[in-house]
mmCIF file of C-alpha atoms and ligand atoms in Angstrom:
data_model
loop_
_atom_site.group_PDB
_atom_site.id
_atom_site.type_symbol
_atom_site.label_atom_id
_atom_site.label_comp_id
_atom_site.label_asym_id
_atom_site.label_seq_id
_atom_site.Cartn_x
_atom_site.Cartn_y
_atom_site.Cartn_z
ATOM 1 C CA MET A 97 -22.938 34.776 -11.575
ATOM 2 C CA GLN A 98 -26.654 35.021 -11.164
ATOM 3 C CA SER A 99 -27.912 37.556 -8.710
ATOM 4 C CA PHE A 100 -29.671 36.590 -5.506
ATOM 5 C CA PRO A 101 -32.101 38.781 -3.587
ATOM 6 C CA GLN A 102 -30.181 40.811 -1.012
ATOM 7 C CA LEU A 103 -30.462 39.406 2.470
ATOM 8 C CA VAL A 104 -28.422 40.275 5.548
ATOM 9 C CA PHE A 105 -27.525 37.591 8.098
ATOM 10 C CA SER A 106 -25.361 37.892 11.169
ATOM 11 C CA GLY A 107 -24.774 36.054 14.418
ATOM 12 C CA VAL A 108 -23.665 37.013 17.902
ATOM 13 C CA GLN A 109 -22.422 34.528 20.470
ATOM 14 C CA PRO A 110 -24.218 34.494 23.821
ATOM 15 C CA THR A 111 -21.107 34.595 25.974
ATOM 16 C CA GLY A 112 -22.064 37.270 28.504
ATOM 17 C CA ASN A 113 -20.825 40.786 29.319
ATOM 18 C CA LEU A 114 -21.955 42.484 26.121
ATOM 19 C CA HIS A 115 -19.973 45.715 25.987
ATOM 20 C CA LEU A 116 -19.460 48.962 24.104
ATOM 21 C CA GLY A 117 -17.237 47.172 21.581
ATOM 22 C CA ASN A 118 -20.058 44.779 20.661
ATOM 23 C CA TYR A 119 -22.469 47.687 20.518
ATOM 24 C CA LEU A 120 -20.437 49.965 18.240
ATOM 25 C CA GLY A 121 -18.796 47.167 16.269
ATOM 26 C CA ALA A 122 -21.842 45.030 15.576
ATOM 27 C CA ILE A 123 -25.205 45.965 17.052
ATOM 28 C CA THR A 124 -25.398 49.550 15.735
ATOM 29 C CA LYS A 125 -24.530 48.216 12.264
ATOM 30 C CA PHE A 126 -27.332 45.672 12.557
ATOM 31 C CA VAL A 127 -29.747 48.434 13.536
ATOM 32 C CA ALA A 128 -28.761 50.609 10.557
ATOM 33 C CA LEU A 129 -29.046 47.763 8.038
ATOM 34 C CA GLN A 130 -32.713 47.266 8.944
ATOM 35 C CA GLU A 131 -33.548 50.407 6.978
ATOM 36 C CA THR A 132 -32.100 49.151 3.692
ATOM 37 C CA HIS A 133 -32.212 45.352 3.878
ATOM 38 C CA GLU A 134 -34.205 42.406 5.026
ATOM 39 C CA CYS A 135 -32.251 41.098 8.021
ATOM 40 C CA ILE A 136 -31.904 37.896 10.024
ATOM 41 C CA TYR A 137 -30.082 38.186 13.354
ATOM 42 C CA CYS A 138 -29.203 35.015 15.183
ATOM 43 C CA VAL A 139 -28.038 34.339 18.725
ATOM 44 C CA VAL A 140 -25.591 31.539 17.997
ATOM 45 C CA ASP A 141 -25.953 29.273 20.998
ATOM 46 C CA LEU A 142 -24.684 26.206 19.100
ATOM 47 C CA HIS A 143 -21.437 28.076 18.528
ATOM 48 C CA ALA A 144 -21.267 28.997 22.211
ATOM 49 C CA ILE A 145 -21.061 25.355 23.321
ATOM 50 C CA THR A 146 -17.893 24.750 21.276
ATOM 51 C CA VAL A 147 -16.269 25.732 24.579
ATOM 52 C CA ALA A 148 -17.615 24.742 28.016
ATOM 53 C CA GLN A 149 -20.695 26.665 29.201
ATOM 54 C CA LYS A 150 -22.653 26.496 32.417
ATOM 55 C CA PRO A 151 -26.246 25.745 31.337
ATOM 56 C CA ALA A 152 -27.940 28.377 33.515
ATOM 57 C CA GLU A 153 -25.464 31.052 32.405
ATOM 58 C CA LEU A 154 -25.927 30.110 28.762
ATOM 59 C CA THR A 155 -29.694 30.521 29.105
ATOM 60 C CA SER A 156 -29.247 33.910 30.727
ATOM 61 C CA ASN A 157 -26.688 35.009 28.122
ATOM 62 C CA ILE A 158 -29.038 34.103 25.256
ATOM 63 C CA ARG A 159 -31.657 36.361 26.831
ATOM 64 C CA GLU A 160 -29.045 39.100 27.358
ATOM 65 C CA VAL A 161 -28.098 39.265 23.667
ATOM 66 C CA THR A 162 -31.738 39.189 22.616
ATOM 67 C CA ALA A 163 -32.620 41.962 25.051
ATOM 68 C CA ALA A 164 -29.645 44.030 23.844
ATOM 69 C CA PHE A 165 -30.715 43.652 20.212
ATOM 70 C CA ILE A 166 -34.209 44.892 20.985
ATOM 71 C CA ALA A 167 -33.142 47.630 23.410
ATOM 72 C CA ALA A 168 -30.714 48.959 20.783
ATOM 73 C CA GLY A 169 -33.483 49.202 18.204
ATOM 74 C CA ILE A 170 -33.664 45.952 16.281
ATOM 75 C CA ASP A 171 -37.289 45.320 15.397
ATOM 76 C CA PRO A 172 -38.049 41.605 15.802
ATOM 77 C CA LYS A 173 -41.400 41.982 14.046
ATOM 78 C CA LYS A 174 -40.049 43.516 10.834
ATOM 79 C CA HIS A 175 -36.928 41.347 10.800
ATOM 80 C CA VAL A 176 -36.044 37.931 12.207
ATOM 81 C CA VAL A 177 -34.400 37.461 15.616
ATOM 82 C CA PHE A 178 -33.942 33.935 16.990
ATOM 83 C CA ASN A 179 -31.567 31.552 18.684
ATOM 84 C CA GLN A 180 -29.796 29.066 16.455
ATOM 85 C CA SER A 181 -30.540 25.872 18.398
ATOM 86 C CA GLN A 182 -34.287 26.235 17.789
ATOM 87 C CA VAL A 183 -33.780 25.705 14.078
ATOM 88 C CA ALA A 184 -32.348 22.214 13.694
ATOM 89 C CA GLU A 185 -31.570 22.810 10.021
ATOM 90 C CA HIS A 186 -28.434 24.766 11.051
ATOM 91 C CA ALA A 187 -26.859 21.601 12.435
ATOM 92 C CA GLU A 188 -28.112 19.543 9.508
ATOM 93 C CA LEU A 189 -26.595 21.789 6.842
ATOM 94 C CA ALA A 190 -23.410 22.085 8.905
ATOM 95 C CA TRP A 191 -23.027 18.297 8.678
ATOM 96 C CA ILE A 192 -23.298 18.384 4.903
ATOM 97 C CA PHE A 193 -20.763 21.222 4.859
ATOM 98 C CA ASN A 194 -18.431 19.142 7.050
ATOM 99 C CA CYS A 195 -18.373 16.783 4.102
ATOM 100 C CA VAL A 196 -17.750 19.595 1.606
ATOM 101 C CA ALA A 197 -15.036 21.514 3.479
ATOM 102 C CA ARG A 198 -11.517 20.064 3.436
ATOM 103 C CA MET A 199 -9.301 19.424 6.454
ATOM 104 C CA GLY A 200 -6.673 21.636 4.851
ATOM 105 C CA TRP A 201 -9.096 24.572 4.772
ATOM 106 C CA LEU A 202 -9.997 24.269 8.423
ATOM 107 C CA ASN A 203 -6.370 23.745 9.426
ATOM 108 C CA ARG A 204 -5.669 27.259 8.213
ATOM 109 C CA MET A 205 -8.252 28.944 10.473
ATOM 110 C CA THR A 206 -6.384 31.306 12.768
ATOM 111 C CA GLN A 207 -9.240 31.637 15.262
ATOM 112 C CA PHE A 208 -9.161 27.895 15.989
ATOM 113 C CA LYS A 209 -5.421 28.060 16.599
ATOM 114 C CA GLU A 210 -5.881 30.982 18.982
ATOM 115 C CA LYS A 211 -8.820 29.495 20.846
ATOM 116 C CA ALA A 212 -7.405 25.992 21.074
ATOM 117 C CA GLY A 213 -4.023 27.316 22.172
ATOM 118 C CA LYS A 214 -1.291 24.828 23.000
ATOM 119 C CA ASP A 215 -3.633 22.072 24.100
ATOM 120 C CA ARG A 216 -5.143 21.344 20.699
ATOM 121 C CA GLU A 217 -5.714 17.674 21.493
ATOM 122 C CA ASN A 218 -8.154 18.740 24.154
ATOM 123 C CA ALA A 219 -10.180 21.192 22.016
ATOM 124 C CA SER A 220 -13.690 20.036 21.112
ATOM 125 C CA VAL A 221 -14.376 18.726 17.629
ATOM 126 C CA GLY A 222 -17.065 21.415 17.531
ATOM 127 C CA LEU A 223 -14.482 24.172 17.997
ATOM 128 C CA TYR A 224 -12.596 22.806 14.997
ATOM 129 C CA ALA A 225 -15.768 22.598 12.890
ATOM 130 C CA TYR A 226 -17.020 26.013 14.095
ATOM 131 C CA PRO A 227 -16.530 27.673 10.666
ATOM 132 C CA THR A 228 -18.605 25.072 8.807
ATOM 133 C CA LEU A 229 -21.520 25.766 11.170
ATOM 134 C CA MET A 230 -21.072 29.476 10.534
ATOM 135 C CA ALA A 231 -21.190 28.835 6.779
ATOM 136 C CA ALA A 232 -24.394 26.841 7.324
ATOM 137 C CA ASP A 233 -25.946 29.722 9.323
ATOM 138 C CA ILE A 234 -25.466 32.088 6.420
ATOM 139 C CA LEU A 235 -26.157 29.795 3.475
ATOM 140 C CA LEU A 236 -29.241 28.198 5.021
ATOM 141 C CA TYR A 237 -30.993 31.476 4.188
ATOM 142 C CA ARG A 238 -28.917 32.080 1.075
ATOM 143 C CA ALA A 239 -27.890 35.362 2.648
ATOM 144 C CA THR A 240 -25.828 37.699 0.487
ATOM 145 C CA HIS A 241 -24.425 40.205 3.010
ATOM 146 C CA VAL A 242 -22.860 39.505 6.373
ATOM 147 C CA PRO A 243 -21.895 42.307 8.754
ATOM 148 C CA VAL A 244 -18.917 40.998 10.733
ATOM 149 C CA GLY A 245 -15.801 42.247 12.456
ATOM 150 C CA GLU A 246 -12.356 42.007 10.908
ATOM 151 C CA ASP A 247 -11.680 38.860 12.967
ATOM 152 C CA GLN A 248 -14.433 36.946 11.154
ATOM 153 C CA LYS A 249 -13.238 37.730 7.636
ATOM 154 C CA GLN A 250 -11.392 34.455 7.276
ATOM 155 C CA HIS A 251 -14.470 32.493 8.339
ATOM 156 C CA LEU A 252 -16.528 34.320 5.753
ATOM 157 C CA GLU A 253 -14.003 33.500 3.048
ATOM 158 C CA LEU A 254 -14.355 29.878 4.078
ATOM 159 C CA ALA A 255 -18.137 30.165 3.737
ATOM 160 C CA ARG A 256 -17.639 31.405 0.182
ATOM 161 C CA ASP A 257 -15.271 28.496 -0.557
ATOM 162 C CA ILE A 258 -17.829 26.040 0.804
ATOM 163 C CA ALA A 259 -20.656 27.597 -1.239
ATOM 164 C CA GLN A 260 -18.478 27.491 -4.355
ATOM 165 C CA LYS A 261 -17.405 23.893 -3.846
ATOM 166 C CA PHE A 262 -20.972 22.779 -3.102
ATOM 167 C CA ASN A 263 -22.160 24.478 -6.290
ATOM 168 C CA ASN A 264 -19.309 22.940 -8.307
ATOM 169 C CA ASP A 265 -19.549 19.430 -6.884
ATOM 170 C CA PHE A 266 -23.295 18.969 -6.921
ATOM 171 C CA LEU A 267 -24.733 21.093 -9.695
ATOM 172 C CA ALA A 268 -22.528 20.194 -12.667
ATOM 173 C CA ASP A 269 -24.602 17.181 -13.750
ATOM 174 C CA ASN A 270 -27.937 18.524 -12.519
ATOM 175 C CA PRO A 271 -30.178 19.584 -15.420
ATOM 176 C CA GLU A 272 -32.087 21.938 -13.141
ATOM 177 C CA PHE A 273 -28.939 24.002 -12.832
ATOM 178 C CA ALA A 274 -27.949 24.200 -16.481
ATOM 179 C CA ASP A 275 -26.440 27.383 -17.967
ATOM 180 C CA GLY A 276 -24.275 28.096 -14.928
ATOM 181 C CA LYS A 277 -27.215 28.565 -12.566
ATOM 182 C CA THR A 278 -26.000 28.179 -8.995
ATOM 183 C CA PHE A 279 -27.706 27.297 -5.734
ATOM 184 C CA PHE A 280 -25.769 29.105 -3.035
ATOM 185 C CA PRO A 281 -24.740 32.755 -3.369
ATOM 186 C CA LEU A 282 -21.183 33.712 -2.390
ATOM 187 C CA PRO A 283 -21.886 35.860 0.678
ATOM 188 C CA GLU A 284 -20.031 39.129 1.052
ATOM 189 C CA PRO A 285 -18.685 40.606 4.258
ATOM 190 C CA LEU A 286 -19.775 44.047 5.364
ATOM 191 C CA ILE A 287 -16.687 44.813 7.412
ATOM 192 C CA GLN A 288 -16.825 47.502 10.038
ATOM 193 C CA GLY A 289 -14.431 50.413 9.628
ATOM 194 C CA PRO A 290 -11.346 50.571 11.850
ATOM 195 C CA ALA A 291 -12.896 53.556 13.614
ATOM 196 C CA THR A 292 -15.246 51.284 15.508
ATOM 197 C CA ARG A 293 -12.602 48.961 16.883
ATOM 198 C CA VAL A 294 -13.096 49.747 20.548
ATOM 199 C CA MET A 295 -10.081 49.172 22.782
ATOM 200 C CA SER A 296 -9.748 48.496 26.510
ATOM 201 C CA LEU A 297 -10.131 51.572 28.744
ATOM 202 C CA ARG A 298 -7.129 50.374 30.743
ATOM 203 C CA ASP A 299 -4.796 49.542 27.840
ATOM 204 C CA GLY A 300 -5.251 51.139 24.418
ATOM 205 C CA SER A 301 -3.349 48.350 22.692
ATOM 206 C CA LYS A 302 -5.829 45.607 23.664
ATOM 207 C CA LYS A 303 -9.340 45.120 22.317
ATOM 208 C CA MET A 304 -12.204 45.769 24.739
ATOM 209 C CA SER A 305 -13.081 42.244 25.821
ATOM 210 C CA LYS A 306 -15.698 40.389 27.811
ATOM 211 C CA SER A 307 -12.991 38.219 29.315
ATOM 212 C CA ASP A 308 -10.705 40.991 30.619
ATOM 213 C CA PRO A 309 -10.487 40.402 34.398
ATOM 214 C CA SER A 310 -10.783 44.147 35.013
ATOM 215 C CA ASP A 311 -14.402 45.291 34.702
ATOM 216 C CA ASN A 312 -13.050 48.852 34.449
ATOM 217 C CA SER A 313 -11.520 47.938 31.095
ATOM 218 C CA ARG A 314 -14.942 47.857 29.447
ATOM 219 C CA ILE A 315 -18.324 49.540 29.484
ATOM 220 C CA ASN A 316 -20.955 46.837 29.707
ATOM 221 C CA LEU A 317 -24.247 47.495 27.992
ATOM 222 C CA ALA A 318 -25.929 46.602 31.262
ATOM 223 C CA ASP A 319 -23.915 49.192 33.284
ATOM 224 C CA ASP A 320 -25.960 51.967 34.876
ATOM 225 C CA ALA A 321 -25.267 55.680 34.350
ATOM 226 C CA ASP A 322 -23.029 56.056 37.434
ATOM 227 C CA THR A 323 -20.922 53.050 36.530
ATOM 228 C CA ILE A 324 -20.470 54.260 32.943
ATOM 229 C CA ALA A 325 -19.430 57.731 34.154
ATOM 230 C CA GLN A 326 -16.993 56.320 36.689
ATOM 231 C CA LYS A 327 -15.329 53.974 34.210
ATOM 232 C CA ILE A 328 -14.757 56.750 31.673
ATOM 233 C CA ARG A 329 -13.396 59.122 34.313
ATOM 234 C CA LYS A 330 -10.968 56.406 35.357
ATOM 235 C CA ALA A 331 -10.031 55.511 31.775
ATOM 236 C CA LYS A 332 -6.299 55.616 31.132
ATOM 237 C CA THR A 333 -4.981 58.653 29.244
ATOM 238 C CA ASP A 334 -1.630 60.321 28.799
ATOM 239 C CA PRO A 335 -0.573 63.707 30.191
ATOM 240 C CA ASP A 336 -0.753 65.629 26.888
ATOM 241 C CA ALA A 337 -3.586 67.788 25.578
ATOM 242 C CA LEU A 338 -5.679 66.507 22.685
ATOM 243 C CA PRO A 339 -4.079 67.186 19.279
ATOM 244 C CA SER A 340 -5.944 69.243 16.717
ATOM 245 C CA ALA A 341 -5.284 66.796 13.836
ATOM 246 C CA ILE A 342 -5.530 63.003 13.555
ATOM 247 C CA GLU A 343 -1.775 62.609 12.962
ATOM 248 C CA GLY A 344 -1.305 63.792 16.530
ATOM 249 C CA LEU A 345 -3.034 60.653 17.813
ATOM 250 C CA ALA A 346 -0.257 58.404 16.510
ATOM 251 C CA GLY A 347 1.481 56.612 19.357
ATOM 252 C CA ARG A 348 -1.278 57.645 21.777
ATOM 253 C CA PRO A 349 -3.531 54.559 21.769
ATOM 254 C CA GLU A 350 -5.634 55.585 24.786
ATOM 255 C CA ALA A 351 -6.391 59.069 23.476
ATOM 256 C CA ASP A 352 -7.039 57.613 20.033
ATOM 257 C CA ASN A 353 -9.507 55.110 21.487
ATOM 258 C CA LEU A 354 -11.502 57.700 23.444
ATOM 259 C CA VAL A 355 -11.682 60.000 20.428
ATOM 260 C CA GLY A 356 -12.806 57.024 18.331
ATOM 261 C CA ILE A 357 -15.558 56.188 20.824
ATOM 262 C CA TYR A 358 -16.795 59.781 20.799
ATOM 263 C CA ALA A 359 -16.782 59.805 16.994
ATOM 264 C CA ALA A 360 -18.649 56.497 16.738
ATOM 265 C CA LEU A 361 -21.289 57.535 19.277
ATOM 266 C CA THR A 362 -22.002 60.761 17.376
ATOM 267 C CA GLY A 363 -21.754 59.126 13.941
ATOM 268 C CA GLY A 364 -18.954 61.553 13.034
ATOM 269 C CA THR A 365 -15.243 61.142 12.332
ATOM 270 C CA LYS A 366 -12.226 61.484 14.618
ATOM 271 C CA ALA A 367 -11.336 64.624 12.682
ATOM 272 C CA ASP A 368 -14.712 66.116 13.647
ATOM 273 C CA VAL A 369 -14.042 65.350 17.296
ATOM 274 C CA LEU A 370 -10.585 66.902 17.181
ATOM 275 C CA ALA A 371 -11.940 69.959 15.410
ATOM 276 C CA GLN A 372 -14.223 70.441 18.387
ATOM 277 C CA PHE A 373 -11.934 69.449 21.272
ATOM 278 C CA GLY A 374 -8.396 69.554 19.831
ATOM 279 C CA SER A 375 -5.710 71.445 21.726
ATOM 280 C CA GLY A 376 -8.136 71.802 24.593
ATOM 281 C CA ASN A 377 -7.811 70.325 28.015
ATOM 282 C CA PHE A 378 -8.131 66.541 28.087
ATOM 283 C CA SER A 379 -10.479 66.781 31.039
ATOM 284 C CA THR A 380 -12.934 68.936 29.079
ATOM 285 C CA PHE A 381 -13.086 66.258 26.424
ATOM 286 C CA LYS A 382 -13.455 63.509 29.006
ATOM 287 C CA SER A 383 -16.416 65.262 30.654
ATOM 288 C CA ALA A 384 -18.081 65.598 27.270
ATOM 289 C CA LEU A 385 -17.413 61.917 26.587
ATOM 290 C CA VAL A 386 -18.931 60.954 29.948
ATOM 291 C CA ASP A 387 -22.089 62.934 29.144
ATOM 292 C CA LEU A 388 -22.360 61.579 25.624
ATOM 293 C CA THR A 389 -21.816 57.943 26.594
ATOM 294 C CA VAL A 390 -24.274 58.135 29.469
ATOM 295 C CA GLU A 391 -26.842 59.829 27.235
ATOM 296 C CA LYS A 392 -26.506 57.179 24.505
ATOM 297 C CA LEU A 393 -25.975 54.012 26.521
ATOM 298 C CA ALA A 394 -27.718 54.388 29.853
ATOM 299 C CA PRO A 395 -31.254 54.269 28.378
ATOM 300 C CA ILE A 396 -30.330 51.160 26.396
ATOM 301 C CA GLY A 397 -29.020 49.563 29.587
ATOM 302 C CA VAL A 398 -32.235 50.357 31.453
ATOM 303 C CA GLU A 399 -34.391 48.906 28.681
ATOM 304 C CA MET A 400 -32.127 45.909 28.308
ATOM 305 C CA ARG A 401 -32.305 45.023 32.013
ATOM 306 C CA ARG A 402 -36.080 45.401 31.943
ATOM 307 C CA LEU A 403 -36.490 43.146 28.879
ATOM 308 C CA GLN A 404 -33.985 40.606 30.113
ATOM 309 C CA ALA A 405 -36.017 40.080 33.263
ATOM 310 C CA ASP A 406 -39.183 39.473 31.229
ATOM 311 C CA HIS A 407 -38.498 35.881 30.255
ATOM 312 C CA ALA A 408 -41.955 35.333 28.796
ATOM 313 C CA TYR A 409 -41.490 38.229 26.397
ATOM 314 C CA ILE A 410 -37.911 37.427 25.344
ATOM 315 C CA ASP A 411 -38.559 33.719 24.951
ATOM 316 C CA GLY A 412 -41.666 34.569 22.923
ATOM 317 C CA VAL A 413 -39.653 36.788 20.574
ATOM 318 C CA LEU A 414 -37.130 33.987 20.047
ATOM 319 C CA ARG A 415 -39.831 31.380 19.476
ATOM 320 C CA ASP A 416 -41.627 33.545 16.943
ATOM 321 C CA GLY A 417 -38.356 34.383 15.180
ATOM 322 C CA ALA A 418 -37.385 30.692 15.140
ATOM 323 C CA ASN A 419 -40.721 29.746 13.592
ATOM 324 C CA ARG A 420 -40.209 32.231 10.786
ATOM 325 C CA ALA A 421 -36.553 31.275 10.303
ATOM 326 C CA ARG A 422 -37.411 27.555 10.272
ATOM 327 C CA GLU A 423 -39.893 27.976 7.452
ATOM 328 C CA ARG A 424 -37.207 29.439 5.219
ATOM 329 C CA ALA A 425 -34.548 27.010 6.425
ATOM 330 C CA ALA A 426 -36.809 24.033 5.736
ATOM 331 C CA ALA A 427 -37.404 25.217 2.173
ATOM 332 C CA THR A 428 -33.651 25.436 1.540
ATOM 333 C CA MET A 429 -33.048 22.008 3.071
ATOM 334 C CA MET A 430 -35.695 20.356 0.858
ATOM 335 C CA GLN A 431 -33.742 21.528 -2.160
ATOM 336 C CA VAL A 432 -30.383 20.639 -0.602
ATOM 337 C CA ARG A 433 -31.579 17.079 0.067
ATOM 338 C CA ASP A 434 -32.696 16.731 -3.546
ATOM 339 C CA ILE A 435 -29.433 18.197 -4.829
ATOM 340 C CA VAL A 436 -27.330 15.862 -2.706
ATOM 341 C CA GLY A 437 -29.447 12.859 -3.716
ATOM 342 C CA PHE A 438 -31.142 11.970 -0.450
ATOM 343 C CA ILE A 439 -34.687 10.518 -0.520
ATOM 344 C CA ARG A 440 -37.372 12.527 1.234
HETATM 345 N N1 LIG B 94 -18.401 33.624 14.582
HETATM 346 C C1 LIG B 94 -19.113 34.857 14.782
HETATM 347 C C2 LIG B 94 -18.425 35.672 15.889
HETATM 348 O O1 LIG B 94 -17.883 35.107 16.807
HETATM 349 C C3 LIG B 94 -20.545 34.597 15.167
HETATM 350 C C4 LIG B 94 -21.304 33.961 14.062
HETATM 351 C C5 LIG B 94 -21.790 32.693 14.010
HETATM 352 C C6 LIG B 94 -21.676 34.577 12.842
HETATM 353 N N2 LIG B 94 -22.448 32.464 12.852
HETATM 354 C C7 LIG B 94 -22.408 33.607 12.113
HETATM 355 C C8 LIG B 94 -21.463 35.854 12.304
HETATM 356 C C9 LIG B 94 -22.909 33.879 10.841
HETATM 357 C C10 LIG B 94 -21.957 36.128 11.030
HETATM 358 C C11 LIG B 94 -22.675 35.149 10.307
HETATM 359 O O2 LIG B 94 -18.480 36.877 15.839
#
């Protein structure tokens, strides 16, 4: 396989209520990757409309994700930040990929089965084709590395299958791609460690989720200091003291989750946290966690709310990012059209 220049691409859906799980699981990874890679971060509004959205809420949610990116430290001047719908090439390449991907491949996607539920006949065609659009997002820039959560691994494998099949189907008889030269790279996942899987504050067996009816189950990035403190104080725990070794967290999902959050926020391990707080009173640890979380998140929340309200600024960032993304996307599509045999 030939080597492609390293490029990071990832997408976040603008679905509202960005929370600590999104922050630790995705956004902090995006921030760190800026130091070592060229990065493109996309607010995937075309993916959002695969399920019903209220237009005004969608608009506001696109600005929320953008504001969160910037407040958390993503630099939209050094890297590219934009919303997907402003670059029409995403939808165009997705169509071509709809003709490359096989029904059998998409039928195996577990996320579609979960999201469509029992009433599959009533799911949108877009929800079914969601993974081909995701493949287009990545391959439009010929990105090589994709930071995603565990739940997106299957979609990324599909993107690799699509890239491979496109290369196989279209390049074999093309003299420009002799000697095994390929067009699309096979993008690799950068999967987050299990330590950053943030669970609900009310039930340690469920993921922290934007759709949990209890707002106390999650810490929203937009929460103010008092709200953050209150939610952590109220977080479910068990009556025992903290263990001094990780093994002692087995069967204690709530304690495990809080220790994991502390570790992730300090950039340390759970073992580090237990070395500091183990065997001590749970309430001592909880107070420290309140202080730490407020210290790390509250300033981001303040900045995020300020940016989110500045529509001219946020929309300007997205427009500028889209212009830069479009230039690269258009260059790829020129070649794709030639490869497929279209006239331009
Ligand atoms: N499906 C991803 C999610 O829900 C979002 C997404 C869309 C994405 N396109 C992408 C992630 C491209 C990585 C790369 O999390």
